Short mmCIF file of C-alpha atoms in Angstrom, two decimals:
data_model
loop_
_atom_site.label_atom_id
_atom_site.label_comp_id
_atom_site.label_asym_id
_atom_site.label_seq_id
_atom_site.Cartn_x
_atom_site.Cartn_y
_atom_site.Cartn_z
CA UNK A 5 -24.84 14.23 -65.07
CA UNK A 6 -21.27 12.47 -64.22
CA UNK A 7 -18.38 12.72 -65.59
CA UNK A 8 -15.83 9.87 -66.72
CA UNK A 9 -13.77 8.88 -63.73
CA UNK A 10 -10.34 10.36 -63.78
CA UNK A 11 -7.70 7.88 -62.57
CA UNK A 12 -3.92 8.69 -61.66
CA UNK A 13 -1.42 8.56 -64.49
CA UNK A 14 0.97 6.35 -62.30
CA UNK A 15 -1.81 3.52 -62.19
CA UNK A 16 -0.62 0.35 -63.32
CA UNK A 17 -2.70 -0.07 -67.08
CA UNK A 18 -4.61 -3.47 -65.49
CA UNK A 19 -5.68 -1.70 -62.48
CA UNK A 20 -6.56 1.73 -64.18
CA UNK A 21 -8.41 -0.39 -67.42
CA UNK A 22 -10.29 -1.79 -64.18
CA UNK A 23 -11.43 1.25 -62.66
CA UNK A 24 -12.04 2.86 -66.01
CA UNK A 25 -16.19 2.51 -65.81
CA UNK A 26 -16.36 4.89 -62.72
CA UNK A 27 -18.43 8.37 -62.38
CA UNK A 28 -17.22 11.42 -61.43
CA UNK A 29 -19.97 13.45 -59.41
CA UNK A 30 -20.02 16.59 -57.93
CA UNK A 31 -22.12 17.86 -54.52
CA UNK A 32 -22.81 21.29 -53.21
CA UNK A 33 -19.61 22.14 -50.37
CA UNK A 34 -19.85 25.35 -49.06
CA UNK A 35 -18.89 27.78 -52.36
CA UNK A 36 -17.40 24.94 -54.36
CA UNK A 37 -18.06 21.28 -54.71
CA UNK A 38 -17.34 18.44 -53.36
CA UNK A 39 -16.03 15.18 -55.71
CA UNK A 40 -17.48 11.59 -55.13
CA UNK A 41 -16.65 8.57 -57.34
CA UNK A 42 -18.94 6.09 -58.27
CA UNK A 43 -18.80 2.48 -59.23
CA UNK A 44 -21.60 0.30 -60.06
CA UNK A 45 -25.33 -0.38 -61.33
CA UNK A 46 -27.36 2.68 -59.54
CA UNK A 47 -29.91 0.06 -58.47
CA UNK A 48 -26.98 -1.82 -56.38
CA UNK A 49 -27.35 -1.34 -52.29
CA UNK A 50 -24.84 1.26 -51.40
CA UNK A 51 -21.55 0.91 -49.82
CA UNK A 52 -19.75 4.57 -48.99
CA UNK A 53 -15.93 4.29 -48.37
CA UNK A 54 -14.48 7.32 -46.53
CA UNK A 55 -10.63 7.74 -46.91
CA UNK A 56 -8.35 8.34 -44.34
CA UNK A 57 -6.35 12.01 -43.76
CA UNK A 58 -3.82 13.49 -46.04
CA UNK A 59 -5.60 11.05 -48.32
CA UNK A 60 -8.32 11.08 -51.42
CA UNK A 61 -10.46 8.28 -52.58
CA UNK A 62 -7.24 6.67 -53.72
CA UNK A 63 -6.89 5.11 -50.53
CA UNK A 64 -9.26 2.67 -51.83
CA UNK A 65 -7.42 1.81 -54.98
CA UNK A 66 -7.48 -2.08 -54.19
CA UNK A 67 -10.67 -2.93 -53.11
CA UNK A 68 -12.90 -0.88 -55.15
CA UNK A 69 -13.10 -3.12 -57.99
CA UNK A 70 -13.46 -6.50 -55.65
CA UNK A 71 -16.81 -4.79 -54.30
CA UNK A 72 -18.13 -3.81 -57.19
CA UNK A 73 -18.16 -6.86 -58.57
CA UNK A 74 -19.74 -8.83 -55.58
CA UNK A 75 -22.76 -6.60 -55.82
CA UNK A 76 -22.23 -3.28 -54.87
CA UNK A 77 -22.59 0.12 -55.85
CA UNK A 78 -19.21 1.78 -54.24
CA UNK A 79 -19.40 5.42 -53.50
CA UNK A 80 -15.99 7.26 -52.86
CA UNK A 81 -16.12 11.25 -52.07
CA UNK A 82 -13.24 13.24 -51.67
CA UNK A 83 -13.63 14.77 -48.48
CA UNK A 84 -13.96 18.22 -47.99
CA UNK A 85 -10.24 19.76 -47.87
CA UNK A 86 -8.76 16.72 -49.61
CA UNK A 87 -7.93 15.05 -52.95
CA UNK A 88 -9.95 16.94 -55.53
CA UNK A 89 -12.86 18.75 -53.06
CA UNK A 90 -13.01 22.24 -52.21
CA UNK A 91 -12.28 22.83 -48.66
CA UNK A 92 -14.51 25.41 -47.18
CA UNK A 93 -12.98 27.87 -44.54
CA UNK A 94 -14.94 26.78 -41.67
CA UNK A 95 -14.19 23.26 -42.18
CA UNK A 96 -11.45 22.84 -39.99
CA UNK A 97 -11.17 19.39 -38.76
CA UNK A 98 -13.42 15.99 -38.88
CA UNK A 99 -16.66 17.36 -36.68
CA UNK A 100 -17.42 19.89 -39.76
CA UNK A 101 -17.63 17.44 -42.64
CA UNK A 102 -20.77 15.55 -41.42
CA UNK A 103 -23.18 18.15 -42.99
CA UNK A 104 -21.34 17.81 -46.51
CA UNK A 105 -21.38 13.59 -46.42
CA UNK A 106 -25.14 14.27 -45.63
CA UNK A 107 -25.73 16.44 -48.52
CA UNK A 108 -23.62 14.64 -50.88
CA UNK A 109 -25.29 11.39 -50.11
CA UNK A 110 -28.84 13.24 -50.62
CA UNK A 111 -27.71 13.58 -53.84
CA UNK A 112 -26.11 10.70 -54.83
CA UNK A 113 -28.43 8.17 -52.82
CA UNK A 114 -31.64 9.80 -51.42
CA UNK A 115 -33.45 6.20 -50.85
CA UNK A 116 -32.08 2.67 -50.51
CA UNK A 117 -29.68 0.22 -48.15
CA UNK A 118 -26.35 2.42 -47.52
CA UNK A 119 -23.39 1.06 -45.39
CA UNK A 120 -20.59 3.32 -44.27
CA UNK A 121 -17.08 2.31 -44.24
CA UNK A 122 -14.46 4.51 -42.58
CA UNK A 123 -10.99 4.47 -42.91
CA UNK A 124 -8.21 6.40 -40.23
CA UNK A 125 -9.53 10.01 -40.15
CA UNK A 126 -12.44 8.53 -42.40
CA UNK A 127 -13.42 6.63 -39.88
CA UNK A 128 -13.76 9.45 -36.91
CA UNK A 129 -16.01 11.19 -39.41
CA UNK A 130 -18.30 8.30 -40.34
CA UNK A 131 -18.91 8.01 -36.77
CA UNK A 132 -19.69 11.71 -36.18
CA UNK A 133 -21.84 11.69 -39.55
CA UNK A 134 -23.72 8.99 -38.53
CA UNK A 135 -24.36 10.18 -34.92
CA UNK A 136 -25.79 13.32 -36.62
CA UNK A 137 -27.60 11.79 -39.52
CA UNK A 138 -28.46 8.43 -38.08
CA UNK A 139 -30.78 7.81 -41.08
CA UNK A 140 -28.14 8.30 -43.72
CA UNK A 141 -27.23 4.19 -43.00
CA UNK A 142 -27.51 1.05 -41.93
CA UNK A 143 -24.43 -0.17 -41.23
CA UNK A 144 -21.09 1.30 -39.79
CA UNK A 145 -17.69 -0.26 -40.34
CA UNK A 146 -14.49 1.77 -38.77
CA UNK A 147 -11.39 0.69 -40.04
CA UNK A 148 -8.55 1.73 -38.25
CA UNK A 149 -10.04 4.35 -36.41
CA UNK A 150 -8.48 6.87 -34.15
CA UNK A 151 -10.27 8.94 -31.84
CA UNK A 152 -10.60 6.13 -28.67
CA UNK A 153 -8.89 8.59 -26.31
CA UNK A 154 -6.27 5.55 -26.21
CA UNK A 155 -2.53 6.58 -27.35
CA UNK A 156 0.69 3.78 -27.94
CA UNK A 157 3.34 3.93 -25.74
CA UNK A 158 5.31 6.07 -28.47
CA UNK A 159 3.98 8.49 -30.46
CA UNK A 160 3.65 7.34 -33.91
CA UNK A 161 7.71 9.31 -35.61
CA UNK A 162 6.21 11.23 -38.34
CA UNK A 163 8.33 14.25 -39.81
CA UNK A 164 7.34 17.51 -41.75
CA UNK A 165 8.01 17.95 -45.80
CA UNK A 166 6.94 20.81 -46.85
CA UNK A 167 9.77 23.31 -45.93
CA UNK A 168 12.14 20.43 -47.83
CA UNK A 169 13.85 21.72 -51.01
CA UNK A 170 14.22 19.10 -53.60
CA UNK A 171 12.54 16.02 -55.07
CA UNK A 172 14.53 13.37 -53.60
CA UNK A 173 14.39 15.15 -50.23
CA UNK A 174 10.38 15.07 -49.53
CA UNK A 175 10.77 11.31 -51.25
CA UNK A 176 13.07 10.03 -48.43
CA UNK A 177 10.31 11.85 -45.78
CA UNK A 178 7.56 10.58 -47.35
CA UNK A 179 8.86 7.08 -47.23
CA UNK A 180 9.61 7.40 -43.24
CA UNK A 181 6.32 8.71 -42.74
CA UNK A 182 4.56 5.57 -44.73
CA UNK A 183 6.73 2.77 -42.60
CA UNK A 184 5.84 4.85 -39.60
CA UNK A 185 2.38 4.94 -39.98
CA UNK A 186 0.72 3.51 -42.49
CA UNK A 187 2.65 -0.21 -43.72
CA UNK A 188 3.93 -2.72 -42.15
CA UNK A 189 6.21 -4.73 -45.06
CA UNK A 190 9.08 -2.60 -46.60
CA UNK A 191 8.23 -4.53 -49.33
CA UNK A 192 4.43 -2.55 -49.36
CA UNK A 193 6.34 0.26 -50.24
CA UNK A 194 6.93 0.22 -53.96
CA UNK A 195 6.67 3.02 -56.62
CA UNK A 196 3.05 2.78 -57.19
CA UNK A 197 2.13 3.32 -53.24
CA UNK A 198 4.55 6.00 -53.30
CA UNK A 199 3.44 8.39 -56.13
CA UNK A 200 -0.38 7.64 -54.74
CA UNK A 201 1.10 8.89 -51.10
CA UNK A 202 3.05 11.63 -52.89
CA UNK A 203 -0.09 12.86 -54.38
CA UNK A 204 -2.49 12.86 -51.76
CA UNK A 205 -0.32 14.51 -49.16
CA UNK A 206 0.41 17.65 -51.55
CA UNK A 207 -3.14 17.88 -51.52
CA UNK A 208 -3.96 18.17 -47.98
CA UNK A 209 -5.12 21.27 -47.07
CA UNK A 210 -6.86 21.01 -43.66
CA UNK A 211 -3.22 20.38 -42.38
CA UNK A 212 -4.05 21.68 -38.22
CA UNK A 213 -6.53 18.85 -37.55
CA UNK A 214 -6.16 17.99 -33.94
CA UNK A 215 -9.22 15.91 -33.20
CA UNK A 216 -7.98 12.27 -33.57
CA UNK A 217 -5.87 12.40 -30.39
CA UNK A 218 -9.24 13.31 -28.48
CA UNK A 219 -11.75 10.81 -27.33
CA UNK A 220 -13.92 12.33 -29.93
CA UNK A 221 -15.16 8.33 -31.71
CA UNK A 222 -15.16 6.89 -27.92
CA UNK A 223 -17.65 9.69 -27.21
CA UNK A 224 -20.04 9.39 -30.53
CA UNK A 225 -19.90 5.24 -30.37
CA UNK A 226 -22.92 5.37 -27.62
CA UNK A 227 -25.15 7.34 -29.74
CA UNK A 228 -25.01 4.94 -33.06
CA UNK A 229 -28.27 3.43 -33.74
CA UNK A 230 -27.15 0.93 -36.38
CA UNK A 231 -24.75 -2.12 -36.48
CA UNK A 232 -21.15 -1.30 -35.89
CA UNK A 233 -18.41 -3.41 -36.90
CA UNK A 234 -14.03 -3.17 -36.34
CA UNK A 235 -11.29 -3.93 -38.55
CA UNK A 236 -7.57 -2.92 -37.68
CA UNK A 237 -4.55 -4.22 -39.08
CA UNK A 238 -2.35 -6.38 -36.56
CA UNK A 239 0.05 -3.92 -36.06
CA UNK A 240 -2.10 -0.39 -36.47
CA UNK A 241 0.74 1.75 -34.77
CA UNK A 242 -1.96 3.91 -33.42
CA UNK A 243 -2.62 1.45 -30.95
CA UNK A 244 0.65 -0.32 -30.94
CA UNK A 245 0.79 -2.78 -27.73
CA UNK A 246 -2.87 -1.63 -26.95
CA UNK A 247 -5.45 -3.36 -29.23
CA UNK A 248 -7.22 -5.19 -26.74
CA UNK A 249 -8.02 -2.19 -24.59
CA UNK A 250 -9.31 -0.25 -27.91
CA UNK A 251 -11.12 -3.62 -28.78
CA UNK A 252 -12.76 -4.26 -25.34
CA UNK A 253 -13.44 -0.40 -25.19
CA UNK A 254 -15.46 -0.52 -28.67
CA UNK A 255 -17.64 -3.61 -27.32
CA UNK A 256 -18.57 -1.66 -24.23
CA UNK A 257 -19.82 1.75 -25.82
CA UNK A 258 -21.78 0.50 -28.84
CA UNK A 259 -25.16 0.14 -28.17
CA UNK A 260 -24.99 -2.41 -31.40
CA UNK A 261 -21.98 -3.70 -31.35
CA UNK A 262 -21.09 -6.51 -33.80
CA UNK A 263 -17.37 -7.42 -33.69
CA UNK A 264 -14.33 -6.84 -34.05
CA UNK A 265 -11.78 -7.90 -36.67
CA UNK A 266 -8.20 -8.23 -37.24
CA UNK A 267 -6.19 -8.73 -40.17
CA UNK A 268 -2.94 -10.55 -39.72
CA UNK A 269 0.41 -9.31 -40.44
CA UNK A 270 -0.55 -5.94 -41.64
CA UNK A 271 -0.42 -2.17 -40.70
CA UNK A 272 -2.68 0.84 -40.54
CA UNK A 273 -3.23 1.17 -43.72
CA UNK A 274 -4.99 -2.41 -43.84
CA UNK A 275 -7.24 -2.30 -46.93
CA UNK A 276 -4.20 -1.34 -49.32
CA UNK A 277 -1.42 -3.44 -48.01
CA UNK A 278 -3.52 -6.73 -47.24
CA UNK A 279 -6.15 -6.23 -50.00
CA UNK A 280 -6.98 -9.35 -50.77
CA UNK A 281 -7.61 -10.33 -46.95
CA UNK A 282 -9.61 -7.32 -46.11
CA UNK A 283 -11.89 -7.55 -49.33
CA UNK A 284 -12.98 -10.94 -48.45
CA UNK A 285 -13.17 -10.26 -44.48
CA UNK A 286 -14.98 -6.87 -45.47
CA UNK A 287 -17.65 -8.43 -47.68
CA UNK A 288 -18.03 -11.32 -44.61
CA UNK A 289 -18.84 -8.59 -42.36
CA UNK A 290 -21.01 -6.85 -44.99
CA UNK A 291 -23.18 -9.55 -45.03
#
């Protein structure tokens, strides 16, 4: 049986009151568990969302709600290593979690329609799950996906925390390593999308993950026997100056390609800081 979902105390009261009919759900991952969320009539078609590294299922916080209520039944594990999930020893980067979506979803969602969206890091390990387990879905959807075997020009500034002393310290690194990476707007970055960031970072575990600099998507994308869709943010600084090779690269490896999709004016982190855009492009692309 679930539990009651368990939302961040830093949630603004509309948007935690919102998310307050979710399920809490635990699968079998390795000797502990692994946590999914769950919004939604059980008799809805499926729609798994797969969060992006250093993250949890908060990554979704804007757009769960939105698909709920056009129909879905929204899935959200932590993965194995992250947010609230044990993290089993031999689970040491994105080509080990496969087996632990698959047996989570046999759980959760043994029969019916299931689409697969993948964010970032999420979205290298959809398309590794679903090369293995091509019968776990129907659709595939990578969303700002490393893994092409493509690089920017400059490598993406990022800087360590966790040997920082203080509070305010780890803030002011945290806050580079958001406008780096994952925003575009300065004005994204407000207390809320801190504290989320804050939390999901000090909860990383599998923190030697090298596989997203590797062609490791490039090389799964030929095996994936179901519909495979793109969305990036304009200015993804993974592939900053090189979207149209990553693009053009996609359309040539899927076997069943369906497009690709950008959403203007935002960054990497795409569903959260253009929510409202990527709901409604997301739900086009769903249907």
């Amino acid at each position: 049986m679930p539990n009651p979902i368990i939302c961040p105390d830093f949630l603004p009261p509309e948007l935690a009151l919102d998310l307050a009919d979710g399920r809490r759900w635990l699968t079998p991952c390795g000797n502990g568990q692994m946590v999914w969320h769950e919004w939604g009539a059980p008799d809805r078609p499926v729609l798994v969302l797969v969060h992006g590294g250093s993250g949890s299922w908060t990554h979704w916080l804007r757009n769960i709600a939105p698909l709920r209520d056009a129909g879905w039944r929204v899935l959200v594990p932590d993965l194995p290593g992250f947010g609230d999930s044990y993290w089993p020893e031999d689970c040491v980067d994105t080509d080990q979690i496969p087996p632990y979506l698959h047996q989570g979803l046999q759980h959760l969602a043994p029969q019916g329609q299931v689409r697969v969206v993948g964010f970032s890091f999420g979205g290298m390990t959809s398309a590794l799950w679903l090369k293995e387990y091509p019968q776990d879905a129907q659709q595939l959807i990578l969303v700002g996906a490393p893994g092409m075997g493509i690089k920017a020009p400059e490598r993406v500034p990022l800087k360590g925390w966790r040997h920082l002393h203080t509070d305010a310290q780890r803030d002011a690194i945290h806050r580079h390593n958001l406008m780096a990476l994952m925003l575009q707007h300065p004005e994204s970055l407000d207390s809320m999308t801190l504290d989320l960031h804050r939390a999901n970072v000090q909860r990383d575990r599998m923190t030697r993950r090298r596989l997203s600099g590797t062609p490791i998507v490039a090389d799964a994308l030929p095996h994936l026997q179901m519909p495979v869709s793109a969305i990036y943010g304009e200015h993804d600084a993974l592939y900053a100056c090189r979207m149209p090779e990553v693009k053009t690269l996609m359309a040539q490896l899927a076997p069943h390609w369906v497009g690709w999709h950008t959403v203007p004016g935002s960054g990497h982190w795409v569903q959260y800081e253009a929510a409202q855009a990527f709901n409604d492009l997301l739900l086009k692309v769903l249907r």
